[in-house]
Tab-separated table of C-alpha atoms in Angstrom:
chain	number	residue	atom	x	y	z
A	1	MET	CA	274.647	-25.237	102.301
A	2	ASN	CA	272.326	-23.406	104.652
A	3	ARG	CA	272.744	-19.537	105.255
A	4	SER	CA	274.975	-18.838	108.098
A	5	GLU	CA	273.288	-17.261	111.074
A	6	THR	CA	275.031	-14.978	113.410
A	7	ILE	CA	273.453	-14.384	116.881
A	8	ARG	CA	274.830	-11.439	118.902
A	9	VAL	CA	275.031	-11.892	122.532
A	10	GLU	CA	274.605	-8.275	123.743
A	11	LEU	CA	276.585	-7.605	127.002
A	12	GLY	CA	278.210	-4.220	126.267
A	13	GLY	CA	281.977	-4.590	126.497
A	14	ARG	CA	281.695	-8.484	126.736
A	15	SER	CA	279.267	-8.814	123.692
A	16	TYR	CA	280.126	-11.692	121.346
A	17	ASP	CA	278.731	-13.580	118.297
A	18	VAL	CA	277.599	-17.084	118.105
A	19	ILE	CA	277.691	-18.345	114.518
A	20	VAL	CA	275.420	-21.221	113.284
A	21	ASP	CA	276.430	-23.067	110.210
A	22	GLU	CA	278.029	-25.850	108.538
A	23	GLY	CA	281.784	-26.029	107.738
A	24	LEU	CA	282.681	-23.611	110.443
A	25	LEU	CA	285.839	-25.447	111.727
A	26	ASP	CA	287.325	-25.339	108.182
A	27	GLN	CA	287.211	-21.644	108.467
A	28	ILE	CA	288.435	-21.158	111.942
A	29	ALA	CA	291.465	-19.437	111.121
A	30	ILE	CA	289.464	-16.580	109.304
A	31	LEU	CA	286.203	-16.607	111.670
A	32	ALA	CA	288.624	-16.610	114.945
A	33	GLU	CA	291.360	-14.504	113.358
A	34	PRO	CA	291.104	-11.540	115.925
A	35	PHE	CA	291.852	-14.244	118.599
A	36	LEU	CA	294.665	-15.880	117.036
A	37	LYS	CA	297.143	-12.839	116.449
A	38	SER	CA	299.101	-13.428	119.825
A	39	TYR	CA	300.061	-16.888	118.647
A	40	SER	CA	302.205	-15.752	115.663
A	41	ALA	CA	305.330	-17.101	117.343
A	42	ARG	CA	303.466	-19.703	119.543
A	43	PRO	CA	301.131	-22.852	119.049
A	44	VAL	CA	297.480	-22.186	119.580
A	45	PRO	CA	296.201	-24.104	122.634
A	46	ILE	CA	293.080	-26.182	122.206
A	47	VAL	CA	291.699	-28.079	124.927
A	48	ALA	CA	289.585	-31.042	123.481
A	49	ASP	CA	287.215	-33.748	124.416
A	50	VAL	CA	289.305	-37.078	123.217
A	51	ASN	CA	286.420	-37.996	120.893
A	52	ALA	CA	285.877	-34.433	119.663
A	53	ARG	CA	289.831	-34.251	118.808
A	54	GLU	CA	289.605	-37.464	116.999
A	55	HIS	CA	286.816	-36.511	114.619
A	56	HIS	CA	287.566	-32.747	114.044
A	57	SER	CA	291.452	-32.052	114.823
A	58	ALA	CA	292.245	-32.377	111.248
A	59	ARG	CA	289.973	-29.781	109.962
A	60	ILE	CA	291.134	-27.353	112.423
A	61	GLU	CA	294.739	-28.120	111.877
A	62	ALA	CA	294.331	-27.591	108.224
A	63	SER	CA	292.623	-24.289	108.604
A	64	LEU	CA	295.360	-23.143	111.001
A	65	ALA	CA	298.085	-24.183	109.029
A	66	ARG	CA	296.873	-22.306	105.939
A	67	ALA	CA	297.032	-19.272	107.999
A	68	GLY	CA	300.413	-20.029	109.486
A	69	TYR	CA	299.454	-21.282	112.830
A	70	GLU	CA	300.151	-24.514	114.655
A	71	ALA	CA	297.916	-26.276	117.271
A	72	VAL	CA	299.139	-27.725	120.604
A	73	TRP	CA	296.496	-30.244	122.134
A	74	TYR	CA	295.247	-31.015	125.487
A	75	ASP	CA	293.045	-34.101	125.744
A	76	VAL	CA	289.977	-34.255	128.251
A	77	PRO	CA	288.444	-37.529	128.969
A	78	SER	CA	284.805	-37.682	128.040
A	79	GLY	CA	282.357	-37.606	130.948
A	80	GLU	CA	281.465	-35.510	134.282
A	81	ALA	CA	284.399	-36.799	135.990
A	82	SER	CA	286.608	-34.335	133.944
A	83	LYS	CA	284.809	-31.242	135.792
A	84	SER	CA	286.807	-32.045	138.957
A	85	TRP	CA	289.318	-30.152	141.024
A	86	ALA	CA	292.098	-32.562	139.919
A	87	ALA	CA	291.261	-31.889	136.195
A	88	LEU	CA	291.065	-28.107	136.823
A	89	GLU	CA	294.572	-28.284	138.491
A	90	GLU	CA	296.145	-30.286	135.636
A	91	LEU	CA	294.682	-28.096	132.919
A	92	THR	CA	295.646	-24.788	134.567
A	93	ASN	CA	299.219	-25.968	135.187
A	94	TRP	CA	299.449	-27.123	131.357
A	95	LEU	CA	298.194	-23.642	130.374
A	96	LEU	CA	300.836	-21.736	132.579
A	97	ALA	CA	303.541	-23.869	131.295
A	98	LEU	CA	302.621	-22.730	127.801
A	99	GLY	CA	302.900	-19.332	129.018
A	100	VAL	CA	299.463	-18.307	128.486
A	101	THR	CA	298.766	-14.785	129.100
A	102	ARG	CA	295.786	-12.606	129.931
A	103	SER	CA	295.423	-11.209	126.359
A	104	ASP	CA	295.596	-14.929	124.808
A	105	HIS	CA	292.613	-16.964	124.184
A	106	VAL	CA	292.363	-20.634	124.841
A	107	PHE	CA	289.996	-22.730	122.488
A	108	ALA	CA	287.713	-25.395	123.808
A	109	LEU	CA	286.541	-28.241	121.533
A	110	GLY	CA	283.854	-30.387	122.821
A	111	GLY	CA	280.690	-30.608	124.729
A	112	GLY	CA	279.480	-29.096	127.945
A	113	VAL	CA	282.102	-30.693	130.031
A	114	VAL	CA	285.071	-29.252	128.043
A	115	GLY	CA	283.391	-25.887	127.773
A	116	ASP	CA	282.679	-25.561	131.605
A	117	LEU	CA	286.087	-26.849	132.674
A	118	VAL	CA	287.964	-24.537	129.949
A	119	GLY	CA	285.803	-21.369	130.712
A	120	PHE	CA	286.290	-21.865	134.571
A	121	ALA	CA	290.148	-22.341	134.016
A	122	CYS	CA	290.253	-19.164	131.929
A	123	SER	CA	288.144	-17.325	134.481
A	124	ILE	CA	290.829	-17.838	137.162
A	125	LEU	CA	294.069	-18.193	135.167
A	126	LYS	CA	296.156	-14.922	135.816
A	127	ARG	CA	292.794	-13.558	137.127
A	128	GLY	CA	291.220	-14.090	133.762
A	129	CYS	CA	292.059	-14.686	129.893
A	130	GLY	CA	290.190	-15.089	127.047
A	131	PHE	CA	288.414	-18.318	125.481
A	132	VAL	CA	286.601	-19.528	122.255
A	133	GLN	CA	283.993	-22.204	122.322
A	134	LEU	CA	283.850	-24.712	119.682
A	135	PRO	CA	280.835	-26.901	120.928
A	136	THR	CA	280.541	-30.312	119.231
A	137	THR	CA	277.313	-31.529	120.852
A	138	LEU	CA	273.832	-30.204	120.285
A	139	LEU	CA	273.407	-29.668	124.109
A	140	SER	CA	276.555	-27.355	124.326
A	141	GLN	CA	275.572	-25.427	120.996
A	142	VAL	CA	272.323	-24.574	122.209
A	143	ASP	CA	272.882	-24.221	125.919
A	144	SER	CA	276.269	-24.574	127.753
A	145	SER	CA	278.564	-22.705	125.265
A	146	VAL	CA	276.286	-19.577	125.422
A	147	GLY	CA	275.863	-17.392	128.460
A	148	GLY	CA	279.203	-17.532	130.545
A	149	LYS	CA	278.246	-19.994	133.159
A	150	THR	CA	281.401	-22.090	133.889
A	151	ALA	CA	281.882	-24.528	136.670
A	152	ILE	CA	283.330	-27.806	138.006
A	153	ASN	CA	281.613	-30.416	140.083
A	154	THR	CA	282.457	-31.435	143.821
A	155	SER	CA	281.465	-33.953	146.319
A	156	ALA	CA	278.611	-31.447	147.289
A	157	GLY	CA	276.936	-31.422	143.944
A	158	LYS	CA	277.173	-30.417	140.289
A	159	ASN	CA	278.380	-27.190	139.291
A	160	MET	CA	279.104	-26.030	142.802
A	161	ILE	CA	282.315	-24.347	142.118
A	162	GLY	CA	282.421	-21.741	139.095
A	163	ALA	CA	282.314	-18.422	137.841
A	164	PHE	CA	280.576	-16.338	135.079
A	165	HIS	CA	283.134	-15.790	132.330
A	166	GLN	CA	281.767	-15.081	128.783
A	167	PRO	CA	283.486	-16.613	125.644
A	168	SER	CA	284.885	-14.092	123.091
A	169	LEU	CA	283.286	-16.158	120.054
A	170	VAL	CA	281.172	-19.352	119.688
A	171	LEU	CA	281.241	-21.524	116.404
A	172	ALA	CA	278.247	-23.972	116.277
A	173	ASP	CA	279.382	-26.003	113.625
A	174	MET	CA	276.494	-28.246	112.749
A	175	ASP	CA	278.926	-30.637	110.854
A	176	THR	CA	280.186	-31.812	114.220
A	177	LEU	CA	276.658	-33.347	115.093
A	178	ALA	CA	277.034	-35.798	112.133
A	179	THR	CA	279.381	-37.865	114.456
A	180	LEU	CA	277.337	-37.468	117.592
A	181	PRO	CA	275.821	-40.743	118.809
A	182	ASP	CA	271.893	-40.739	118.671
A	183	ARG	CA	271.743	-40.782	122.446
A	184	GLU	CA	273.819	-37.582	122.837
A	185	MET	CA	271.755	-36.097	120.150
A	186	ARG	CA	268.323	-36.661	121.960
A	187	ALA	CA	270.178	-35.443	125.156
A	188	GLY	CA	270.753	-32.162	123.307
A	189	TYR	CA	267.123	-31.885	122.126
A	190	ALA	CA	266.032	-31.722	125.772
A	191	GLU	CA	267.704	-28.190	126.015
A	192	VAL	CA	266.097	-27.194	122.535
A	193	ILE	CA	262.387	-28.205	123.706
A	194	LYS	CA	263.140	-26.549	127.123
A	195	TYR	CA	263.205	-23.072	125.337
A	196	GLY	CA	259.705	-23.832	123.858
A	197	LEU	CA	258.415	-24.791	127.151
A	198	LEU	CA	259.794	-21.951	129.184
A	199	GLY	CA	258.767	-18.949	126.997
A	200	ASP	CA	257.852	-19.647	123.192
A	201	ARG	CA	254.872	-21.432	122.610
A	202	ASP	CA	255.121	-21.122	118.829
A	203	PHE	CA	258.322	-22.868	119.098
A	204	PHE	CA	257.075	-25.753	121.039
A	205	ASP	CA	254.420	-26.297	118.616
A	206	TRP	CA	256.864	-26.119	115.615
A	207	LEU	CA	259.137	-28.815	117.512
A	208	GLU	CA	256.162	-31.011	118.256
A	209	ALA	CA	255.727	-31.273	114.384
A	210	ASN	CA	259.330	-31.512	113.527
A	211	VAL	CA	260.916	-33.374	116.299
A	212	GLY	CA	261.930	-36.273	113.927
A	213	ALA	CA	263.617	-34.053	111.477
A	214	VAL	CA	265.633	-32.223	114.169
A	215	VAL	CA	266.833	-35.485	115.682
A	216	ALA	CA	267.400	-37.024	112.429
A	217	ARG	CA	269.815	-33.801	111.789
A	218	GLU	CA	268.051	-32.621	108.844
A	219	ALA	CA	269.913	-29.450	107.823
A	220	LYS	CA	267.293	-26.803	107.688
A	221	PRO	CA	265.248	-27.946	110.598
A	222	LEU	CA	268.244	-28.518	112.585
A	223	GLN	CA	269.667	-25.108	112.002
A	224	HIS	CA	266.150	-23.569	112.743
A	225	ALA	CA	265.958	-25.283	116.149
A	226	ILE	CA	269.725	-24.410	117.101
A	227	ALA	CA	269.448	-20.764	116.009
A	228	THR	CA	266.010	-20.308	117.639
A	229	SER	CA	267.259	-21.691	120.960
A	230	ILE	CA	270.443	-19.539	120.843
A	231	ARG	CA	268.394	-16.370	120.111
A	232	ALA	CA	266.195	-17.108	123.085
A	233	LYS	CA	269.250	-17.898	125.397
A	234	ALA	CA	271.032	-14.597	124.070
A	235	ARG	CA	267.779	-12.590	124.955
A	236	ILE	CA	267.827	-13.872	128.633
A	237	VAL	CA	271.464	-13.536	129.206
A	238	ALA	CA	271.321	-10.048	127.821
A	239	GLU	CA	268.707	-9.183	130.348
A	240	ASP	CA	270.182	-11.138	133.246
A	241	GLU	CA	273.707	-12.020	132.684
A	242	ARG	CA	274.455	-13.087	136.323
A	243	GLU	CA	270.993	-14.429	137.334
A	244	THR	CA	270.346	-11.560	139.660
A	245	SER	CA	266.788	-10.476	138.265
A	246	GLY	CA	265.320	-13.865	138.136
A	247	VAL	CA	265.034	-13.850	134.364
A	248	ARG	CA	267.889	-16.012	133.785
A	249	ALA	CA	266.707	-18.676	136.330
A	250	LEU	CA	264.027	-19.519	133.924
A	251	LEU	CA	266.712	-21.472	131.872
A	252	ASN	CA	266.848	-23.739	134.818
A	253	LEU	CA	263.477	-25.300	133.930
A	254	GLY	CA	263.763	-29.108	134.727
A	255	HIS	CA	267.130	-28.747	136.356
A	256	THR	CA	266.144	-28.802	140.061
A	257	PHE	CA	264.564	-32.175	139.454
A	258	GLY	CA	267.113	-33.294	137.079
A	259	HIS	CA	270.169	-32.540	139.046
A	260	ALA	CA	268.742	-34.661	142.131
A	261	LEU	CA	268.252	-37.601	139.665
A	262	GLU	CA	271.874	-37.067	138.203
A	263	ALA	CA	273.173	-37.057	141.860
A	264	GLU	CA	271.300	-40.110	142.568
A	265	THR	CA	272.619	-42.131	139.641
A	266	GLY	CA	276.198	-40.729	140.306
A	267	PHE	CA	276.673	-38.288	137.678
A	268	SER	CA	277.392	-41.214	135.301
A	269	ASN	CA	276.664	-42.503	131.944
A	270	ARG	CA	273.470	-44.097	133.377
A	271	LEU	CA	271.797	-40.827	132.958
A	272	LEU	CA	273.046	-38.020	130.530
A	273	HIS	CA	272.634	-34.515	131.713
A	274	GLY	CA	270.247	-33.848	128.850
A	275	GLU	CA	268.199	-36.907	129.916
A	276	ALA	CA	267.978	-35.695	133.445
A	277	VAL	CA	266.768	-32.398	132.161
A	278	ALA	CA	264.248	-33.957	130.088
A	279	LEU	CA	262.796	-36.086	132.954
A	280	GLY	CA	262.983	-32.976	135.109
A	281	MET	CA	260.865	-31.026	132.698
A	282	VAL	CA	258.264	-33.768	132.869
A	283	LEU	CA	258.281	-33.820	136.546
A	284	ALA	CA	257.979	-30.152	136.571
A	285	ALA	CA	255.083	-30.094	134.367
A	286	LYS	CA	253.279	-32.985	136.393
A	287	PHE	CA	253.959	-31.082	139.757
A	288	SER	CA	252.641	-27.877	138.118
A	289	ALA	CA	249.526	-29.766	137.212
A	290	ARG	CA	249.176	-31.238	140.663
A	291	ARG	CA	249.312	-27.653	142.146
A	292	GLY	CA	246.665	-26.490	139.662
A	293	ASP	CA	248.984	-24.246	137.760
A	294	ILE	CA	248.266	-26.150	134.517
A	295	SER	CA	245.904	-28.578	133.408
A	296	GLY	CA	246.920	-32.507	133.429
A	297	GLN	CA	246.262	-32.438	129.738
A	298	ASP	CA	249.116	-29.658	129.264
A	299	ALA	CA	251.346	-31.855	131.570
A	300	SER	CA	250.570	-35.132	129.363
A	301	ARG	CA	251.207	-33.048	126.220
A	302	ALA	CA	254.457	-31.782	127.443
A	303	ALA	CA	255.528	-35.431	128.403
A	304	ILE	CA	254.620	-36.724	125.080
A	305	ALA	CA	256.607	-33.999	123.090
A	306	ILE	CA	259.549	-34.869	125.213
A	307	GLY	CA	259.323	-38.530	124.917
A	308	ALA	CA	258.674	-38.220	121.178
A	309	SER	CA	262.123	-37.549	120.753
A	310	GLY	CA	263.081	-40.878	122.429
A	311	LEU	CA	264.153	-39.170	125.706
A	312	PRO	CA	263.095	-40.652	128.939
A	313	ALA	CA	259.823	-39.299	129.994
A	314	GLN	CA	258.581	-41.650	132.842
A	315	LEU	CA	260.526	-41.561	136.197
A	316	PRO	CA	259.955	-45.525	136.859
A	317	ASP	CA	261.995	-46.329	133.788
A	318	LEU	CA	265.219	-45.410	135.602
A	319	ASP	CA	264.562	-48.178	138.092
A	320	LEU	CA	265.893	-45.892	140.942
A	321	SER	CA	266.147	-47.753	144.393
A	322	CYS	CA	265.346	-44.869	146.429
A	323	ASN	CA	262.317	-42.718	147.502
A	324	GLY	CA	261.201	-39.124	147.121
A	325	SER	CA	262.782	-37.786	150.371
A	326	ARG	CA	266.360	-39.203	149.260
A	327	LEU	CA	265.834	-37.210	145.965
A	328	VAL	CA	264.693	-34.116	147.980
A	329	ASP	CA	267.848	-34.603	149.980
A	330	HIS	CA	269.887	-34.168	146.658
A	331	MET	CA	268.035	-30.959	146.104
A	332	ARG	CA	268.810	-29.483	149.445
A	333	HIS	CA	272.229	-28.943	147.956
A	334	ASP	CA	270.804	-27.013	145.111
A	335	LYS	CA	272.674	-23.772	144.214
A	336	LYS	CA	269.410	-22.010	144.210
A	337	MET	CA	268.736	-23.042	147.782
A	338	GLU	CA	268.027	-19.718	149.807
A	339	GLY	CA	269.114	-18.813	153.272
A	340	SER	CA	265.698	-19.241	154.670
A	341	GLY	CA	265.869	-23.002	153.550
A	342	THR	CA	263.300	-22.157	150.699
A	343	LEU	CA	264.085	-23.823	147.306
A	344	PRO	CA	262.667	-21.925	144.417
A	345	PHE	CA	261.180	-24.071	141.637
A	346	LEU	CA	260.784	-23.572	138.052
A	347	LEU	CA	257.219	-24.522	137.229
A	348	LEU	CA	254.978	-23.944	134.335
A	349	LYS	CA	251.582	-21.791	134.090
A	350	GLY	CA	251.078	-23.134	130.505
A	351	LEU	CA	252.909	-24.393	127.747
A	352	GLY	CA	255.355	-21.778	126.703
A	353	GLU	CA	255.174	-20.070	130.240
A	354	ALA	CA	257.438	-20.942	133.008
A	355	TYR	CA	257.663	-19.093	136.303
A	356	MET	CA	259.689	-19.051	139.574
A	357	ALA	CA	257.805	-20.559	142.404
A	358	ARG	CA	258.937	-19.746	145.876
A	359	ASP	CA	256.020	-21.383	148.116
A	360	VAL	CA	257.177	-24.941	147.263
A	361	GLU	CA	257.132	-27.217	150.441
A	362	LEU	CA	259.894	-30.019	149.944
A	363	ASN	CA	257.762	-32.293	151.964
A	364	ASP	CA	255.062	-31.916	149.170
A	365	VAL	CA	257.824	-32.502	146.499
A	366	ALA	CA	258.799	-35.663	148.249
A	367	ALA	CA	255.380	-36.872	148.401
A	368	PHE	CA	254.900	-36.181	144.692
A	369	LEU	CA	258.158	-37.954	143.696
A	370	ASP	CA	257.049	-41.193	145.756
A	371	GLU	CA	253.681	-41.092	143.728
A	372	GLU	CA	255.878	-40.835	140.437
A	373	LEU	CA	258.444	-43.567	141.606
A	374	ALA	CA	255.559	-46.007	142.295
C-alpha cells in the first residue's frame, strides 16, 4: 500500500482536498463524512458512468452501509454524447425529484464526461449545490476532476456551455484504474505528460524514463505521476481560478489542435479526448519549431515521448478526409477566440516551457496542417 497523498487546492472559502491512494472508495463514508450528513434520512445520490458503476458500486455501497447510508444511482451512458442538453435536463429533473437541496452534495463516479455533467448540473441546480468527484479514469484523476471547469457540448463545439464550479472533495482511487481499458489509460497519460511539457522539465524527463511503468499501472510510479500532475494543476488553479490572468490557459496546451481533430471525427470513439490532446501537443511542438520557438530536435523529442506511451503521434495515422482549412474552421469556434478574430495558441519555448502566442495567423496554421496531413 502506498502512502496516501493529499493535495490541497487553495481557493479561500472554496478550497478542497484531492486525495490520491488505493482503496479510497472502500473508505468513502469516512473520507466524505462531512458531505453525507444531510442524507441521514434520505439515500445518497450517486451519478455514475454505467461501466464505473458495474465495477465499483459494491465497494461504495458497502462503505455507505457500514455508516448507515444508502445509495440511489443514476446511470449515464459512456461517451461524449452524454454531455448534452438532453442529458443535463434529465439529470437535473432527477435531482429535483429526489429533493436535493443547496446544502446537499451529489457524488460523481466516472470519467470526465460524468464529472463535467454532474458539476455543471450542480452549478445550476437551485443556483448551486455541492458535489464530490470520484474520478475513475487516469484522465479525470489528473485533469478534469480538479479545478472546477464543468460543461456540456453543443452543436457549436465541445464544452461551449458551462460554469466554474469547484467540487468539495476529490477521491482519486488508483484501484479504479485496474479496470480501465489500455486505450483509456494511454489517453489519460496524455494529460500527465502535458504537465511536464507545459511547465516542469524535470517531470518530463522522469516520464521519458518511466512511461512504461506508469502506463502499466505500477503502483509507485503511477502514484507519483498522478500526484505530481495534480499538484501542478492545483498550483495553476489557485493562481488563476477562472482563467483571467492567462496562467490557467497554459493547461490548454494541445487542446486547440486537439479539439479541432475531435470535431472533425465527430467527438466519437474514433478519437478519444486524450488521444486528440496528444496529437494536439505534437502539432503544437512542431508548429513551435516551424516558428523558430524551439528546435526541430526538441519537437521530435516531444513527439517521441508521447508516442512511446502508445498514443497517436502522427496526424496521417488518423486518415482524415479533410484539409488544413477545414480543421482551422473548427478552431474558429474555440472558446478562446477573441473579439478581434485572433485565436491565442499555446506553444512551446522549450520542453517544459509553454507560452501563449497571440500573433498566430490562421492561414499559416492551415498551411502547416496541410503539410502535416500530406
